[in-house]
Amino acid sequence: MKSYPLRLLEDDVYSIPIDAFFKSAFSVDCAIFGYHDRDLKILLIQRGAAPYENFWALPGDLVYPDEDLDGAATRVLKDLTSLTDIPIRQVRTFGQVNRHPLGRVITVAYLALVEPTDLAPQASSWAKSTKWHSLNEVPSLAFDHSEILQESLGTLKNRLLTEDIFSNVLPQKFTLTEFQALFETILEKEFDKGNFRKKLVQFKFLKKLTESQKNVSHRPSSLYSFDEKKFNKMTEKGFAFDF
Amino acid sequence: MKSYPLRLLEDDVYSIPIDAFFKSAFSVDCAIFGYHDRDLKILLIQRGAAPYENFWALPGDLVYPDEDLDGAATRVLKDLTSLTDIPIRQVRTFGQVNRHPLGRVITVAYLALVEPTDLAPQASSWAKSTKWHSLNEVPSLAFDHSEILQESLGTLKNRLLTEDIFSNVLPQKFTLTEFQALFETILEKEFDKGNFRKKLVQFKFLKKLTESQKNVSHRPSSLYSFDEKKFNKMTEKGFAFDF
DNA sequence: TACACTTTTTGTCCATTTTACAATTTCTTT
DNA sequence: AAAGAAATTGTAAAATGGACAAAAAGTGTA
């Protein structure tokens, strides 16, 4: 069995024996949102272990003492769902004293937006099953995961406006209508088609390609590609969508 | 000596003995920014205890196992600097494995913006001294606090545009010039005076009072007050400054 | 081949907002 | 009474935004 060596602890550095502090744990929980074709879903696992056995939950687990937080989130996601190469980022940390029945566990929530048709999540380790849930069909979740999910959804909306969290869910070549649909779905708003595309074109981070759609029974749309570098420079300088 | 009872832990829930996970600690660190008269400072303490004894650092300490995170941040700030009633909010959590020399300690960073002339921070507990440092004169800090400070400053700028983090540092009655100076200083940008005030007036969360400045050797400015409720409603609905 | 149908794409008009300034006002100080 | 200083108001050109209409470019069908 693997063991996790800890550094020696010096006592009496604080007036309370420092050992008393080193009896907590922390976990990571991943809110993986899947966007495809005007549909936003959340990836949940069904827990196969106590506590909250059989409950649906965000993929998450305790962090090893010798593991960075970001690395832990990546590993845990892979352990439970077999997903790799998902770019995740923190939402915030949830630390209510009684949020975990087995002891003091604070949890760092992580967020990603992915294209589910690229992926095939498969339950492993103690996860019984995995499932993409529509956001209006989410059951009551384990721990404080319902709260974490709600806040993560809010953070997703914010980040969509201020950073490139969306390029993963677009194909290499996409239409402006697809781009618009993505923003309309996640922000739960509709936009005038003509005005939306005019604005997008002004921003100049979309490159119009020579190709266009094939085999559609209407005027084919021309395809665009996303200039990630240009967009990132813009957001670093304070650009944000004002949709 | 105070002791901190922990709940009993069940073993064998996970394939690794769960005790192995419950040997970590977490801390909170507070980035308290002080704004006064076109000047932005950061409150630091000089550490009077190992590790990093004598180093300057953000006020921060370990969290008790029976303490919520937000409450811990409030308490720690009071313990070290005697400051109370400071409205703090999370920035993010820093969790590099080796960031703390005594063991695995992740830290949750908190942020506030205050008016330093209202306050008299006084070092207590293991803090040797406290000092407001200008942001361009910050020494090398303990732990990873330099990184935390930098990121907190970025978060401060963001929050200034999207929520009411500034009303604490304005007097009850203030001039539009004072309001503008606050934004110019923190965002490190300058604005056209006439246009800035026109925009502000349109927003309607400032109430023009009948009073005006006294004893200034130029045309006195009329005073305004801030309608916090109105502003909060607006930001909840998505309003943000686009300065 | 012509026409219906669908969605993309472009264009237009008008109201509103932004921007860069200039001019005016209202105090104190000299 | 005039000068100085900053607040306040005004203005004109440019840019933007929103509602909406028209044209374009494909497929499917008679």
Coordinates of C-alpha atoms (C1' of nucleotides) in Angstrom, one line a residue:
Chain A
M1 CA 0.0 0.0 0.0
K2 CA 1.3 3.4 -0.9
S3 CA 2.3 5.7 1.9
Y4 CA 2.7 9.4 2.0
P5 CA 5.7 10.6 4.0
L6 CA 5.2 13.9 5.7
R7 CA 7.9 16.3 6.8
L8 CA 8.7 16.4 10.5
L9 CA 6.7 18.9 12.3
E10 CA 8.2 21.3 14.9
D11 CA 6.0 21.8 17.9
D12 CA 5.6 24.9 20.0
V13 CA 6.0 27.3 17.2
Y14 CA 2.5 28.4 18.0
S15 CA 1.0 28.5 21.5
I16 CA -1.2 25.6 20.5
P17 CA 0.6 22.4 19.7
I18 CA 1.0 22.6 16.0
D19 CA 0.0 18.9 15.6
A20 CA -3.6 20.0 16.4
F21 CA -3.8 21.8 13.2
F22 CA -2.4 19.0 11.0
K23 CA -5.5 16.8 11.3
S24 CA -7.5 18.1 8.4
A25 CA -7.8 17.1 4.8
F26 CA -8.8 18.8 1.6
S27 CA -10.4 17.7 -1.5
V28 CA -11.0 18.9 -5.0
D29 CA -14.3 18.8 -6.9
C30 CA -14.7 19.3 -10.6
A31 CA -17.6 21.0 -12.3
I32 CA -17.2 19.8 -15.9
F33 CA -19.7 21.5 -18.1
G34 CA -20.4 20.0 -21.5
Y35 CA -21.7 22.1 -24.3
H36 CA -23.0 20.6 -27.6
D37 CA -25.5 21.9 -30.0
R38 CA -27.3 24.4 -27.9
D39 CA -27.3 22.1 -24.9
L40 CA -25.4 22.6 -21.6
K41 CA -24.9 19.6 -19.3
I42 CA -22.9 18.8 -16.2
L43 CA -20.9 15.7 -15.7
L44 CA -21.8 13.8 -12.5
I45 CA -20.7 10.6 -11.0
Q46 CA -22.7 8.2 -8.9
R47 CA -20.7 7.5 -5.7
G48 CA -19.9 3.9 -5.0
A49 CA -18.4 4.5 -1.5
A50 CA -19.4 6.0 1.8
P51 CA -20.2 8.7 2.7
Y52 CA -23.1 9.5 0.5
E53 CA -22.9 6.1 -1.3
N54 CA -25.2 6.0 -4.4
F55 CA -25.6 9.8 -4.4
W56 CA -24.8 11.8 -7.5
A57 CA -21.9 14.1 -7.0
L58 CA -19.4 16.2 -8.8
P59 CA -16.3 14.2 -9.5
G60 CA -14.0 14.9 -6.5
D61 CA -11.9 13.3 -3.9
L62 CA -9.3 13.9 -1.2
V63 CA -6.0 15.3 -2.2
Y64 CA -2.8 13.4 -1.3
P65 CA -0.4 15.3 1.0
D66 CA 2.3 15.3 -1.7
E67 CA 0.1 16.5 -4.5
D68 CA -0.5 20.1 -5.8
L69 CA -4.1 21.2 -6.0
D70 CA -4.3 21.6 -9.7
G71 CA -2.6 18.3 -10.3
A72 CA -4.9 16.6 -7.8
A73 CA -7.9 17.9 -9.7
T74 CA -6.6 16.5 -12.9
R75 CA -5.8 13.2 -11.3
V76 CA -9.1 12.8 -9.5
L77 CA -11.0 13.6 -12.6
K78 CA -9.1 10.9 -14.4
D79 CA -9.4 8.4 -11.6
L80 CA -13.2 8.7 -11.5
T81 CA -14.1 9.4 -15.0
S82 CA -11.1 8.4 -17.1
L83 CA -11.1 11.9 -18.7
T84 CA -7.7 13.5 -19.4
D85 CA -6.4 16.7 -20.9
I86 CA -9.2 18.8 -19.5
P87 CA -8.1 22.4 -18.8
I88 CA -9.5 23.2 -15.4
R89 CA -9.3 26.3 -13.2
Q90 CA -10.4 27.1 -9.7
V91 CA -13.7 28.5 -8.8
R92 CA -13.4 29.0 -5.1
T93 CA -12.9 27.0 -1.9
F94 CA -15.8 25.8 0.2
G95 CA -15.0 25.3 3.9
Q96 CA -18.0 25.0 6.1
V97 CA -17.0 23.0 9.2
N98 CA -19.6 20.3 8.9
R99 CA -19.6 19.9 5.1
H100 CA -18.0 16.5 5.3
P101 CA -19.2 13.8 7.7
L102 CA -15.8 12.1 8.2
G103 CA -13.9 15.1 9.5
R104 CA -12.7 18.5 8.6
V105 CA -12.4 18.6 4.8
I106 CA -12.4 21.8 2.8
T107 CA -12.8 21.5 -0.9
V108 CA -11.4 23.5 -3.8
A109 CA -13.8 23.6 -6.7
Y110 CA -12.6 23.5 -10.2
L111 CA -14.3 24.3 -13.5
A112 CA -14.0 23.4 -17.1
L113 CA -16.1 23.6 -20.3
V114 CA -15.8 20.8 -22.8
E115 CA -17.3 19.3 -25.9
P116 CA -18.9 16.0 -24.7
T117 CA -18.9 14.3 -28.1
D118 CA -15.1 14.4 -28.0
L119 CA -15.1 12.5 -24.7
A120 CA -16.2 9.2 -23.3
P121 CA -16.3 9.4 -19.6
Q122 CA -16.1 6.0 -17.9
A123 CA -16.6 5.3 -14.3
S124 CA -13.6 3.9 -12.5
S125 CA -12.1 3.7 -9.0
W126 CA -15.0 4.1 -6.5
A127 CA -17.3 5.8 -9.0
K128 CA -20.2 3.6 -9.9
S129 CA -21.3 5.4 -13.0
T130 CA -21.0 8.7 -14.8
K131 CA -23.6 10.7 -16.6
W132 CA -24.1 14.0 -18.3
H133 CA -27.1 15.6 -16.6
S134 CA -29.1 18.4 -18.1
L135 CA -28.9 21.4 -15.8
N136 CA -32.6 21.4 -15.1
E137 CA -32.6 17.7 -14.2
V138 CA -29.9 17.7 -11.6
P139 CA -30.8 15.5 -8.6
S140 CA -30.0 16.4 -5.0
L141 CA -26.2 16.0 -4.7
A142 CA -23.8 14.7 -2.1
F143 CA -22.1 17.0 0.4
D144 CA -22.5 20.7 -0.6
H145 CA -22.2 19.9 -4.2
S146 CA -25.5 21.5 -5.2
E147 CA -24.2 24.8 -3.9
I148 CA -20.8 24.3 -5.6
L149 CA -22.6 23.5 -8.9
Q150 CA -24.7 26.7 -8.7
E151 CA -21.7 28.9 -8.0
S152 CA -19.7 27.2 -10.7
L153 CA -22.4 27.9 -13.2
G154 CA -22.3 31.6 -12.3
T155 CA -18.5 31.6 -12.7
L156 CA -18.8 29.8 -16.0
K157 CA -21.0 32.7 -17.3
N158 CA -18.6 35.3 -16.1
R159 CA -15.6 33.6 -17.6
L160 CA -17.3 33.2 -20.9
L161 CA -17.4 36.9 -21.1
T162 CA -13.8 37.7 -20.0
E163 CA -11.6 34.8 -21.1
D164 CA -11.2 32.0 -23.6
I165 CA -13.0 29.2 -21.9
F166 CA -15.0 28.5 -25.1
S167 CA -12.5 27.6 -27.8
N168 CA -12.5 24.0 -26.6
V169 CA -16.1 23.5 -27.5
L170 CA -15.9 24.9 -30.9
P171 CA -14.7 22.9 -33.9
Q172 CA -11.6 24.1 -35.6
K173 CA -13.8 25.6 -38.3
F174 CA -17.1 27.0 -37.2
T175 CA -19.9 29.3 -38.4
L176 CA -20.9 32.5 -36.8
T177 CA -24.2 31.0 -36.0
E178 CA -22.6 28.2 -34.0
F179 CA -20.6 30.8 -32.2
Q180 CA -23.7 32.7 -31.4
A181 CA -25.6 29.6 -30.3
L182 CA -22.9 28.9 -27.7
F183 CA -23.1 32.3 -26.1
E184 CA -26.9 32.3 -26.2
T185 CA -27.1 28.9 -24.5
I186 CA -24.7 29.5 -21.7
L187 CA -25.7 33.1 -21.0
E188 CA -29.4 32.2 -21.4
K189 CA -30.0 35.3 -23.7
E190 CA -30.8 35.8 -27.3
F191 CA -29.2 38.2 -29.7
D192 CA -30.1 39.8 -33.0
K193 CA -28.2 37.8 -35.6
G194 CA -27.1 40.6 -37.8
N195 CA -25.9 42.8 -35.0
F196 CA -24.2 40.0 -33.2
R197 CA -22.1 39.0 -36.2
K198 CA -21.3 42.6 -37.0
K199 CA -19.9 43.0 -33.5
L200 CA -17.9 39.8 -33.7
V201 CA -16.3 40.8 -36.9
Q202 CA -15.2 44.1 -35.5
F203 CA -13.3 42.3 -32.7
K204 CA -11.0 40.8 -35.3
F205 CA -10.1 37.6 -33.4
L206 CA -12.1 35.5 -35.9
K207 CA -10.5 34.7 -39.2
K208 CA -12.9 34.2 -42.1
L209 CA -11.8 31.1 -44.1
T210 CA -12.2 30.6 -47.8
E211 CA -14.2 27.4 -47.1
S212 CA -17.9 27.2 -46.4
Q213 CA -20.5 24.8 -45.2
K214 CA -21.4 21.8 -47.4
N215 CA -24.7 19.9 -47.9
V216 CA -27.0 22.2 -46.1
S217 CA -30.3 22.9 -47.8
H218 CA -30.0 26.7 -47.5
R219 CA -27.3 29.3 -48.2
P220 CA -24.1 27.8 -46.8
S221 CA -22.3 29.7 -44.1
S222 CA -18.7 30.6 -44.4
L223 CA -16.4 29.1 -41.9
Y224 CA -14.2 30.9 -39.4
S225 CA -11.3 30.0 -37.2
F226 CA -10.4 31.4 -33.8
D227 CA -7.2 33.4 -33.2
E228 CA -6.5 32.4 -29.7
K229 CA -3.3 34.4 -29.3
K230 CA -5.0 37.6 -30.4
F231 CA -7.9 37.0 -28.2
N232 CA -5.8 36.3 -25.1
K233 CA -3.8 39.5 -25.7
M234 CA -7.1 41.4 -25.8
T235 CA -8.5 39.9 -22.6
E236 CA -5.2 40.6 -20.8
K237 CA -5.6 44.2 -21.7
G238 CA -9.1 44.2 -20.2
F239 CA -11.3 43.3 -23.2
A240 CA -14.6 41.6 -22.3
F241 CA -17.7 40.8 -24.2
D242 CA -20.5 43.1 -23.2
F243 CA -23.3 40.9 -24.5
Chain B
M1 CA -4.6 24.9 26.7
K2 CA -7.5 24.8 24.3
S3 CA -8.1 21.6 22.5
Y4 CA -9.9 20.8 19.3
P5 CA -12.0 17.7 19.3
L6 CA -12.3 16.0 15.9
R7 CA -15.0 13.6 14.9
L8 CA -14.1 9.9 14.8
L9 CA -12.7 8.8 11.4
E10 CA -13.8 5.7 9.7
D11 CA -11.0 3.7 8.1
D12 CA -11.1 1.7 5.0
V13 CA -13.6 3.8 3.2
Y14 CA -11.0 4.4 0.7
S15 CA -8.3 1.9 -0.4
I16 CA -5.7 4.1 1.3
P17 CA -6.2 4.4 5.1
I18 CA -8.2 7.6 5.4
D19 CA -6.0 8.7 8.3
A20 CA -3.2 9.4 5.8
F21 CA -5.2 12.2 4.4
F22 CA -6.0 13.9 7.6
K23 CA -2.5 15.2 8.3
S24 CA -2.7 18.5 6.5
A25 CA -3.6 22.0 7.6
F26 CA -4.9 25.1 6.0
S27 CA -4.4 28.7 6.6
V28 CA -5.9 32.0 5.5
D29 CA -4.0 35.0 4.3
C30 CA -5.5 38.5 4.0
A31 CA -4.6 41.0 1.4
I32 CA -5.9 44.3 3.0
F33 CA -5.5 47.1 0.6
G34 CA -5.7 50.7 1.9
Y35 CA -6.8 53.5 -0.2
H36 CA -6.5 57.1 0.8
D37 CA -6.0 60.3 -1.3
R38 CA -4.8 58.8 -4.5
D39 CA -2.6 56.3 -2.7
L40 CA -3.0 52.6 -2.6
K41 CA -1.1 50.6 0.1
I42 CA -1.0 47.0 1.4
L43 CA -1.1 46.1 5.0
L44 CA 1.8 43.8 6.0
I45 CA 2.9 42.3 9.3
Q46 CA 6.4 41.5 10.4
R47 CA 6.5 37.9 11.6
G48 CA 7.6 37.3 15.1
A49 CA 7.6 33.5 14.9
A50 CA 9.2 30.8 12.8
P51 CA 9.0 30.0 10.0
Y52 CA 10.1 33.1 8.1
E53 CA 10.6 34.9 11.4
N54 CA 11.2 38.7 10.8
F55 CA 10.0 38.5 7.2
W56 CA 7.2 40.7 6.1
A57 CA 4.0 38.8 5.2
L58 CA 0.3 39.1 4.6
P59 CA -1.6 38.7 7.9
G60 CA -2.4 35.0 7.9
D61 CA -2.4 32.0 10.1
L62 CA -3.6 28.4 10.4
V63 CA -7.3 27.7 10.6
Y64 CA -8.6 25.8 13.6
P65 CA -10.3 22.5 12.8
D66 CA -13.6 23.8 14.1
E67 CA -13.6 27.1 12.4
D68 CA -15.2 28.2 9.1
L69 CA -12.9 29.7 6.6
D70 CA -14.5 33.1 6.4
G71 CA -14.6 33.3 10.2
A72 CA -11.0 32.2 10.4
A73 CA -9.9 35.0 8.1
T74 CA -11.8 37.5 10.3
R75 CA -10.3 36.1 13.5
V76 CA -6.8 35.9 12.2
L77 CA -6.8 39.4 11.0
K78 CA -8.0 40.6 14.4
D79 CA -5.5 38.4 16.2
L80 CA -2.5 39.8 14.3
T81 CA -3.5 43.4 13.6
S82 CA -6.5 44.1 15.9
L83 CA -8.6 45.1 13.0
T84 CA -12.3 44.2 13.1
D85 CA -15.3 44.7 10.9
I86 CA -13.4 44.4 7.7
P87 CA -15.5 42.9 4.9
I88 CA -13.3 40.3 3.3
R89 CA -13.9 37.9 0.4
Q90 CA -12.0 35.0 -1.1
V91 CA -9.5 35.5 -3.9
R92 CA -8.4 31.9 -4.5
T93 CA -6.6 29.1 -2.8
F94 CA -2.8 28.5 -3.2
G95 CA -1.7 24.9 -2.7
Q96 CA 1.8 24.2 -4.0
V97 CA 3.1 21.2 -2.0
N98 CA 6.2 22.9 -0.7
R99 CA 4.8 26.4 0.0
H100 CA 5.0 25.9 3.8
P101 CA 8.2 24.5 5.4
L102 CA 6.4 22.8 8.3
G103 CA 4.1 20.5 6.4
R104 CA 1.3 20.4 3.9
V105 CA -0.5 23.7 4.3
I106 CA -2.8 25.2 1.6
T107 CA -3.9 28.7 2.1
V108 CA -7.1 30.5 1.2
A109 CA -6.4 34.1 0.2
Y110 CA -8.8 36.9 1.2
L111 CA -9.2 40.4 0.0
A112 CA -10.5 43.7 1.3
L113 CA -10.3 47.4 0.5
V114 CA -10.3 49.8 3.4
E115 CA -9.7 53.4 4.3
P116 CA -6.5 53.4 6.4
T117 CA -7.2 56.6 8.3
D118 CA -10.3 55.0 9.9
L119 CA -8.1 52.2 11.3
A120 CA -5.2 51.8 13.6
P121 CA -3.7 48.3 13.0
Q122 CA -1.7 47.2 16.0
A123 CA 0.5 44.1 16.0
S124 CA -0.5 41.5 18.5
S125 CA -0.2 37.7 19.0
W126 CA 3.0 36.6 17.2
A127 CA 3.1 39.6 14.9
K128 CA 6.0 41.9 15.7
S129 CA 4.7 44.9 13.8
T130 CA 2.3 46.1 11.2
K131 CA 2.9 48.6 8.4
W132 CA 1.1 50.0 5.4
H133 CA 3.5 49.5 2.4
S134 CA 3.2 51.4 -0.8
L135 CA 2.7 48.9 -3.6
N136 CA 6.0 49.8 -5.3
E137 CA 7.9 49.3 -2.1
V138 CA 6.9 45.9 -1.0
P139 CA 9.8 43.8 0.2
S140 CA 10.3 40.1 -0.5
L141 CA 7.6 38.4 1.4
A142 CA 7.3 35.1 3.4
F143 CA 6.0 31.9 1.9
D144 CA 4.4 32.6 -1.5
H145 CA 2.9 35.8 -0.3
S146 CA 4.4 37.9 -3.1
E147 CA 2.5 35.8 -5.6
I148 CA -0.7 36.0 -3.5
L149 CA -0.3 39.8 -3.3
Q150 CA 0.1 40.1 -7.1
E151 CA -3.0 38.0 -7.8
S152 CA -5.0 39.8 -5.2
L153 CA -4.2 43.1 -6.8
G154 CA -5.5 41.9 -10.1
T155 CA -8.7 40.6 -8.4
L156 CA -9.1 44.0 -6.6
K157 CA -9.1 45.7 -10.0
N158 CA -11.7 43.3 -11.4
R159 CA -14.0 43.6 -8.4
L160 CA -13.8 47.4 -8.5
L161 CA -15.5 47.2 -11.8
T162 CA -18.1 44.6 -11.0
E163 CA -19.2 45.1 -7.3
D164 CA -19.3 47.4 -4.4
I165 CA -15.8 47.0 -2.9
F166 CA -15.2 50.8 -2.9
S167 CA -17.9 52.3 -0.7
N168 CA -15.9 51.6 2.4
V169 CA -13.1 53.9 1.3
L170 CA -15.4 56.8 0.4
P171 CA -16.6 59.3 3.0
Q172 CA -20.4 59.5 3.6
K173 CA -20.4 62.6 1.5
F174 CA -17.8 62.9 -1.3
T175 CA -17.1 64.8 -4.5
L176 CA -17.2 63.3 -8.0
T177 CA -13.5 64.2 -8.2
E178 CA -12.8 62.0 -5.2
F179 CA -14.7 59.2 -6.8
Q180 CA -12.8 59.6 -10.0
A181 CA -9.5 59.7 -8.2
L182 CA -10.3 56.4 -6.5
F183 CA -10.9 54.6 -9.8
E184 CA -7.9 56.3 -11.5
T185 CA -5.6 55.2 -8.7
I186 CA -6.6 51.6 -8.5
L187 CA -7.1 51.0 -12.2
E188 CA -3.9 53.0 -13.0
K189 CA -5.7 54.8 -15.8
E190 CA -6.8 58.4 -16.3
F191 CA -10.2 59.6 -17.4
D192 CA -11.6 62.8 -18.9
K193 CA -13.2 64.7 -16.1
G194 CA -16.3 65.9 -17.9
N195 CA -17.0 62.6 -19.5
F196 CA -16.4 60.6 -16.4
R197 CA -18.9 62.6 -14.3
K198 CA -21.5 62.6 -17.1
K199 CA -21.3 58.8 -17.1
L200 CA -21.5 58.5 -13.4
V201 CA -24.6 60.8 -13.2
Q202 CA -26.4 58.6 -15.8
F203 CA -25.9 55.5 -13.6
K204 CA -28.1 57.1 -10.9
F205 CA -26.6 55.4 -7.9
L206 CA -25.1 58.7 -6.7
K207 CA -27.4 61.1 -5.0
K208 CA -26.5 64.8 -5.3
L209 CA -26.8 66.5 -2.0
T210 CA -27.6 70.1 -1.3
E211 CA -24.4 70.6 0.5
S212 CA -21.1 71.5 -1.0
Q213 CA -17.4 71.7 -0.2
K214 CA -16.2 74.4 2.2
N215 CA -12.9 76.3 2.5
V216 CA -11.4 75.4 -0.8
S217 CA -9.7 78.1 -2.8
H218 CA -11.7 77.4 -5.9
R219 CA -15.2 76.7 -6.9
P220 CA -16.5 74.3 -4.3
S221 CA -17.7 70.9 -5.5
S222 CA -21.2 69.7 -4.6
L223 CA -21.3 66.5 -2.5
Y224 CA -22.8 63.2 -3.3
S225 CA -23.8 60.1 -1.4
F226 CA -23.8 56.5 -2.6
D227 CA -27.0 54.5 -2.9
E228 CA -25.7 51.1 -2.0
K229 CA -28.9 49.2 -2.4
K230 CA -29.5 50.6 -5.9
F231 CA -25.9 49.8 -6.9
N232 CA -26.1 46.2 -5.6
K233 CA -29.3 45.6 -7.5
M234 CA -27.6 46.8 -10.7
T235 CA -24.5 44.7 -10.3
E236 CA -26.7 41.6 -9.5
K237 CA -28.4 42.2 -12.9
G238 CA -25.0 42.3 -14.6
F239 CA -24.0 45.9 -14.5
A240 CA -20.3 46.6 -14.5
F241 CA -18.2 49.7 -15.1
D242 CA -16.6 49.8 -18.5
F243 CA -13.9 52.2 -17.6
Chain C
dT1 C1' -35.9 25.0 -65.6
dA2 C1' -38.4 27.6 -62.4
dC3 C1' -40.0 28.2 -58.1
dA4 C1' -40.4 27.6 -53.1
dC5 C1' -37.8 27.4 -49.0
dT6 C1' -34.3 28.2 -45.6
dT7 C1' -30.6 30.4 -43.6
dT8 C1' -26.7 33.5 -44.3
dT9 C1' -25.1 37.9 -45.3
dT10 C1' -25.3 42.7 -46.1
dG11 C1' -27.3 47.1 -45.6
dT12 C1' -30.0 51.0 -43.8
dC13 C1' -32.0 54.2 -40.7
dC14 C1' -32.2 56.4 -36.5
dA15 C1' -31.4 57.0 -31.7
dT16 C1' -28.0 56.9 -28.4
dT17 C1' -23.4 57.1 -26.6
dT18 C1' -18.6 58.4 -26.7
dT19 C1' -15.0 61.5 -27.3
dA20 C1' -12.3 65.5 -27.4
dC21 C1' -12.6 69.8 -26.2
dA22 C1' -14.1 74.6 -25.1
dA23 C1' -16.7 77.7 -22.4
dT24 C1' -18.7 79.1 -18.2
dT25 C1' -19.3 79.2 -13.2
dT26 C1' -18.0 80.0 -8.4
dC27 C1' -15.2 80.1 -5.0
dT28 C1' -10.5 82.0 -2.6
dT29 C1' -6.5 84.8 -2.8
dT30 C1' -3.9 88.8 -4.1
Chain D
dA1 C1' -11.3 94.2 -8.8
dA2 C1' -8.6 90.9 -11.0
dA3 C1' -6.3 86.5 -11.1
dG4 C1' -6.2 81.7 -10.2
dA5 C1' -8.1 77.2 -9.6
dA6 C1' -11.1 73.6 -10.1
dA7 C1' -16.1 72.4 -10.8
dT8 C1' -19.6 72.3 -14.0
dT9 C1' -21.9 72.6 -18.3
dG10 C1' -22.0 72.5 -23.3
dT11 C1' -21.2 71.1 -28.0
dA12 C1' -20.1 69.1 -32.3
dA13 C1' -18.3 65.2 -34.7
dA14 C1' -17.6 60.4 -34.5
dA15 C1' -18.7 55.9 -33.2
dT16 C1' -21.9 52.5 -31.7
dG17 C1' -26.2 50.0 -31.0
dG18 C1' -30.7 48.1 -32.2
dA19 C1' -34.6 47.1 -35.1
dC20 C1' -35.5 45.6 -39.2
dA21 C1' -35.4 44.8 -44.3
dA22 C1' -33.5 43.2 -48.5
dA23 C1' -30.5 40.4 -51.1
dA24 C1' -27.7 36.2 -51.7
dA25 C1' -26.8 31.3 -52.2
dG26 C1' -27.6 27.0 -51.5
dT27 C1' -31.2 22.6 -51.7
dG28 C1' -35.5 20.3 -52.8
dT29 C1' -39.5 19.9 -55.7
dA30 C1' -42.9 20.5 -59.5

